[in-house]
Short mmCIF file of C-alpha atoms in Angstrom, two decimals:
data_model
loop_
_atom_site.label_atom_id
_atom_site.label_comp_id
_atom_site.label_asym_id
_atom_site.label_seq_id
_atom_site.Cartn_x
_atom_site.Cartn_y
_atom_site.Cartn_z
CA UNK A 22 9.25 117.38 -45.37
CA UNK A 23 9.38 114.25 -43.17
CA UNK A 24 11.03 111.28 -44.55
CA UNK A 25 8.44 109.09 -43.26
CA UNK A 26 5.11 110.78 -42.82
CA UNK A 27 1.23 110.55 -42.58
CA UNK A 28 -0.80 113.61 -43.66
CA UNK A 29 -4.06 114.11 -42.68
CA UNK A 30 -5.09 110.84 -41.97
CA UNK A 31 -9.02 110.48 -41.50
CA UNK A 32 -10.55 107.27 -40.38
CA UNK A 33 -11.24 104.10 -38.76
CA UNK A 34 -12.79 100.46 -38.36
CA UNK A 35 -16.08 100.36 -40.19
CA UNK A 36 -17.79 103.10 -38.09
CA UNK A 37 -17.05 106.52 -36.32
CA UNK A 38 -13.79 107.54 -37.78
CA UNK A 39 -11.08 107.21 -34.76
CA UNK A 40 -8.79 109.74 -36.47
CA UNK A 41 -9.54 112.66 -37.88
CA UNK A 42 -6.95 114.77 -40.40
CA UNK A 43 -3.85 113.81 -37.69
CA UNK A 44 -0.41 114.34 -38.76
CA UNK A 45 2.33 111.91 -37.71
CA UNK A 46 6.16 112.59 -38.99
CA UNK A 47 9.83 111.54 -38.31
CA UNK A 48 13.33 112.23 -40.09
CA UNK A 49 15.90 109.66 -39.98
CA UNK A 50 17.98 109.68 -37.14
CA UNK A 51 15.26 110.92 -35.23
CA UNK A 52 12.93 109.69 -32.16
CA UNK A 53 9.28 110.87 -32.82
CA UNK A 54 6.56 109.81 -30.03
CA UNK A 55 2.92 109.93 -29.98
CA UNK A 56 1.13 110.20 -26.61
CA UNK A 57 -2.31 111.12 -25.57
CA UNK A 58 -4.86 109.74 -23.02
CA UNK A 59 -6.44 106.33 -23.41
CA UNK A 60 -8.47 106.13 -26.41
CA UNK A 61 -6.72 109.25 -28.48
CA UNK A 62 -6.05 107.27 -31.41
CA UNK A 63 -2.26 106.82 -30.83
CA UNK A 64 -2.74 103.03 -31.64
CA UNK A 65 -5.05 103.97 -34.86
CA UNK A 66 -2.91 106.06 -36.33
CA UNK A 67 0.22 103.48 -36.38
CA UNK A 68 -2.18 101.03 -37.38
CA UNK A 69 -2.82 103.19 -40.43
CA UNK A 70 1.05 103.87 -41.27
CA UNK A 71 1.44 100.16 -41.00
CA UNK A 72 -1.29 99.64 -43.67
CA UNK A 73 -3.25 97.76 -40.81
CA UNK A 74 -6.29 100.52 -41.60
CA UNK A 75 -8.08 102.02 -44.65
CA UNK A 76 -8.21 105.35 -44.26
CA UNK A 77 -10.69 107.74 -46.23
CA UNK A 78 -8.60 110.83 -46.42
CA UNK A 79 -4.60 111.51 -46.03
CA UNK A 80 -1.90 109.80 -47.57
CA UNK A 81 1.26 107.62 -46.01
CA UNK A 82 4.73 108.65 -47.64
CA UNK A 83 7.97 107.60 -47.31
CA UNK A 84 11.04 108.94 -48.87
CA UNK A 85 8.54 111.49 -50.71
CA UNK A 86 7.08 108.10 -52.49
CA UNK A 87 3.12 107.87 -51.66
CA UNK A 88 2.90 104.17 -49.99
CA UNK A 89 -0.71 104.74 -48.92
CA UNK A 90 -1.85 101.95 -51.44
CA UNK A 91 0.63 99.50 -50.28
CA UNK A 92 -0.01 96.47 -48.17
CA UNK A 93 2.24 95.76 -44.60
CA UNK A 94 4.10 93.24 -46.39
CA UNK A 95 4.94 95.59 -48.99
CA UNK A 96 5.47 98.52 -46.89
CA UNK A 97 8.23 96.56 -44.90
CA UNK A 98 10.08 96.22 -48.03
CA UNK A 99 10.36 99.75 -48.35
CA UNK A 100 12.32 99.82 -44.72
CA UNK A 101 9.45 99.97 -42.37
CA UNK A 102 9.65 97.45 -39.48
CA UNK A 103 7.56 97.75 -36.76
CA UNK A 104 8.07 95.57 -33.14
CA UNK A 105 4.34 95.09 -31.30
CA UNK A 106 3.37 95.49 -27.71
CA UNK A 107 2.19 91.87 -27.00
CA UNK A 108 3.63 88.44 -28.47
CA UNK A 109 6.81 90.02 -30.25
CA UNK A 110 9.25 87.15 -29.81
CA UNK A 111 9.17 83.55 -30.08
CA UNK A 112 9.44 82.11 -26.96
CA UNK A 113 10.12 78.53 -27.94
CA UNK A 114 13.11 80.04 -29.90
CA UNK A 115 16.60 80.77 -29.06
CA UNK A 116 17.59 84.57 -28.99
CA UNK A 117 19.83 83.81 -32.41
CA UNK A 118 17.04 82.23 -34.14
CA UNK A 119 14.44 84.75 -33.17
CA UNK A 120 16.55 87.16 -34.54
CA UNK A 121 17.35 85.55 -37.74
CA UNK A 122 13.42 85.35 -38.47
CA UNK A 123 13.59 88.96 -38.92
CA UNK A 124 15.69 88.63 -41.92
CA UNK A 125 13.06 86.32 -43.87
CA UNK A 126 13.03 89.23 -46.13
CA UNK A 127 16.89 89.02 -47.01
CA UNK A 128 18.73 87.37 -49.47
CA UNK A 129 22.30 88.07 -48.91
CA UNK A 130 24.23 87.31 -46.00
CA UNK A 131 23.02 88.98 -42.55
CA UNK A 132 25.63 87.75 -40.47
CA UNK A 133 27.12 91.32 -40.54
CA UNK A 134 24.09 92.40 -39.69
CA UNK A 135 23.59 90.04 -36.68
CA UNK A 136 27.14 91.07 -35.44
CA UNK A 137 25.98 94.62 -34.90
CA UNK A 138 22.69 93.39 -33.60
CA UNK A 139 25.04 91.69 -31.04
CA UNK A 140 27.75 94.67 -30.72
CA UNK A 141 23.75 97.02 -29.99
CA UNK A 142 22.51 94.20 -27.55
CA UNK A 143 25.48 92.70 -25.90
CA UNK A 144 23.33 90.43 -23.49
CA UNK A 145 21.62 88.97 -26.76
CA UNK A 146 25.35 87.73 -27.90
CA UNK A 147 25.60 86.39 -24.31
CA UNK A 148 21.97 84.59 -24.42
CA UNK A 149 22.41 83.70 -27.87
CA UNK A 150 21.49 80.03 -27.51
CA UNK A 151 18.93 80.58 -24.67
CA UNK A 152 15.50 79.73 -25.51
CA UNK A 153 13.46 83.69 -25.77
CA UNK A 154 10.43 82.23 -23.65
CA UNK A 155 13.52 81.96 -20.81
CA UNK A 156 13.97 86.02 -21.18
CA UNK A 157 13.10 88.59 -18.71
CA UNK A 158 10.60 91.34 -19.93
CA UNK A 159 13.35 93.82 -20.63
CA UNK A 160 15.53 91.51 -22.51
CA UNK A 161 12.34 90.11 -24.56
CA UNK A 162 11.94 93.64 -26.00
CA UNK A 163 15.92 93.88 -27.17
CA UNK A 164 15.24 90.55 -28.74
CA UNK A 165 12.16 92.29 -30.37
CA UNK A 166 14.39 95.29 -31.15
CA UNK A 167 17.02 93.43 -32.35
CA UNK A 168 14.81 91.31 -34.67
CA UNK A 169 12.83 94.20 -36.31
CA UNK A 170 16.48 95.87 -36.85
CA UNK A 171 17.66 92.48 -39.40
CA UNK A 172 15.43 94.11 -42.19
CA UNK A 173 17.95 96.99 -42.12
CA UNK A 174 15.08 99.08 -41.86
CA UNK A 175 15.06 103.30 -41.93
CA UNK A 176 11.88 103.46 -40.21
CA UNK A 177 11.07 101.22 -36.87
CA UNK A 178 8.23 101.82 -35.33
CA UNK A 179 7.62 100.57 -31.65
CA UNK A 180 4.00 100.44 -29.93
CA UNK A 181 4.42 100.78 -25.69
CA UNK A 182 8.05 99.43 -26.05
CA UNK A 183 8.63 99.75 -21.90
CA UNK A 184 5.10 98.34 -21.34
CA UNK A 185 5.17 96.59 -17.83
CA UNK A 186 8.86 96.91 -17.24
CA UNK A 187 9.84 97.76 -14.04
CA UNK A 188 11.72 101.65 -14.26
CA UNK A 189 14.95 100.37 -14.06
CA UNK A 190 14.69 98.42 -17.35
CA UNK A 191 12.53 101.11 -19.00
CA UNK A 192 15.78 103.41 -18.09
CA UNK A 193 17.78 100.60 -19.89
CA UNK A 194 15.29 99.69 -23.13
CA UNK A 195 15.26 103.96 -24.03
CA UNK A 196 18.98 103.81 -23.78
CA UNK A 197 18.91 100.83 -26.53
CA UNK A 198 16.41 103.05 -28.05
CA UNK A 199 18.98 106.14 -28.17
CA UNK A 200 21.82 103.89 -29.70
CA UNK A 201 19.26 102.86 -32.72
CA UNK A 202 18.92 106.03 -32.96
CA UNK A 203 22.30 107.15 -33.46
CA UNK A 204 22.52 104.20 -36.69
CA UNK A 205 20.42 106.91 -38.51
CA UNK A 206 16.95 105.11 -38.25
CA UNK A 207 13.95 107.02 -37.82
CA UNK A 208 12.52 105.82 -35.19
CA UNK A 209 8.52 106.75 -34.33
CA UNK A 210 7.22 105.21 -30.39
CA UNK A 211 3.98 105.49 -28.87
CA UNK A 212 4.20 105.05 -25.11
CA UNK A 213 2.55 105.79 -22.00
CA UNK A 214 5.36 106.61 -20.13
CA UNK A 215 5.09 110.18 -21.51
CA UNK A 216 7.75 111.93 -19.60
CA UNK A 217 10.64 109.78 -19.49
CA UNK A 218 9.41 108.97 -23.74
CA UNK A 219 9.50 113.08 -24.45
CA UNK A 220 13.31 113.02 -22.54
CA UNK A 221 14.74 111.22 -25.01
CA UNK A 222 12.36 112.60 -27.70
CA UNK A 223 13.79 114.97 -30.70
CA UNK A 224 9.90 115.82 -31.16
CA UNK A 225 6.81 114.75 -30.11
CA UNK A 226 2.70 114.36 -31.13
CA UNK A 227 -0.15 114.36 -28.58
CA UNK A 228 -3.29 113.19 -29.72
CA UNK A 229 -6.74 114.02 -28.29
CA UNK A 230 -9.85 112.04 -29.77
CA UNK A 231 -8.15 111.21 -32.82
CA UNK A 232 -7.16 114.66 -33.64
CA UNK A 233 -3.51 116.39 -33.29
CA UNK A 234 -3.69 118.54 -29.66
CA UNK A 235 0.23 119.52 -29.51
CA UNK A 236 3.02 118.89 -31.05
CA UNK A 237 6.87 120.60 -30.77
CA UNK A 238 10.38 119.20 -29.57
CA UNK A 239 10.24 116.74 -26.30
CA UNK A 240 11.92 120.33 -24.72
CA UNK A 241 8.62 121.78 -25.62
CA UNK A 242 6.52 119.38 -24.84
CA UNK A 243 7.72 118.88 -21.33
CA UNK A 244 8.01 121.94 -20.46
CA UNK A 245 4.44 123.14 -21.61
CA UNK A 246 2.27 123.90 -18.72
CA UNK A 247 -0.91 122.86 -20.18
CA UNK A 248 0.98 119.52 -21.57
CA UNK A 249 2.49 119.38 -18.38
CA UNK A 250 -1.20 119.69 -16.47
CA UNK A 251 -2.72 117.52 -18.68
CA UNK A 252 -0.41 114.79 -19.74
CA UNK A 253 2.55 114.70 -17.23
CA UNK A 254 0.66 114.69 -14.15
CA UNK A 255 1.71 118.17 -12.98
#
């Protein structure tokens, strides 16, 4: 059983249903993406692990506990954090206080937690007191990585995280990706750079109008010749 799952999820925005009974799972210490053409429901079906959707069938677990009732707010209390395309830092903030917004939820001290924020992102220690707006694109998205990692979370969950980087940098961010990774979070991506996302993959999800097409290990995925036809451009 996945440690952070939706099963069968069925449904959508008032009309047509956008999903229909698709399966999305990841294990801690695990990258899981979800790719598919434009329009497959890849966005949907975070939107309804996030609580952003009602669905009318399926349920949203983590941990084995049934969340599917929960709102966001309360689902990021039980370790979900999730970093957005578009508009995911503030950009008349410095790096240090963008990141310490992401610990809103915390009590305690996080200044341990910031430290290995830092020790994950060293150019964010560097740019500390730099205003975020002053950022290139790829170092934007560590701030966003880094902020959605103060929560402590077990489950991050990313939406086109190398979106209109150039290659180098999208090399770069899926490294940063690897090292969350190896913390032990379970980490769940869609992106539309579906090769170099199944690479670095443990397993992946392709979704096809809403529904669940293929899934296996980002091994199997690549190296599936109608995935490969289809999906990887060859």
């Amino acid at each position: 059983m996945n440690y952070f799952s939706g099963e069968k999820m069925t449904g959508g925005y008032g009309g047509p249903d956008i999903i229909t009974s698709c399966t999305i799972g990841v294990n801690k210490g695990e990258i899981v993406t979800i790719l598919g053409p434009n329009g497959a429901g890849k966005s949907t079906a975070m939107r309804a692990l996030l609580g952003m959707l009602n669905l009318r069938e399926g349920k949203i677990t983590i941990n084995e506990k049934d969340i599917s009732n929960l709102t966001p707010q309360d689902r990021v209390k039980e370790g979900i954090s999730f970093v957005p395309q578009t508009r995911n830092v503030f950009t008349g903030m410095t790096v240090e206080e963008n990141l310490e917004m992401g610990a809103y939820l915390r009590d305690e001290n996080f200044q341990d937690t910031l430290n290995e924020i830092y020790g994950l992102f060293p150019v964010l220690k560097e740019k500390r007191n730099q205003l975020a707006g002053q950022l290139s694109g790829g170092q934007r998205q560590q701030v966003a990585l880094g902020r959605a990692l103060m929560i402590k979370p077990s489950v991050l969950m990313l939406d086109e995280p190398t979106a209109g980087v150039s290659p180098i940098v999208m090399d770069e961010l899926f490294n940063h990706i690897i090292k969350v990774r190896e913390t032990g979070v379970a980490i769940l991506m869609v992106e539309q750079n579906a090769r170099q996302a199944l690479s670095i993959a443990d397993r992946g999800y392709v979704l096809v109008t809403g529904e669940n097409k293929f899934s296996g290990s980002g091994k199997e995925l690549l190296n599936d010749p109608e995935v490969r036809r289809s999906f990887l451009g060859g």
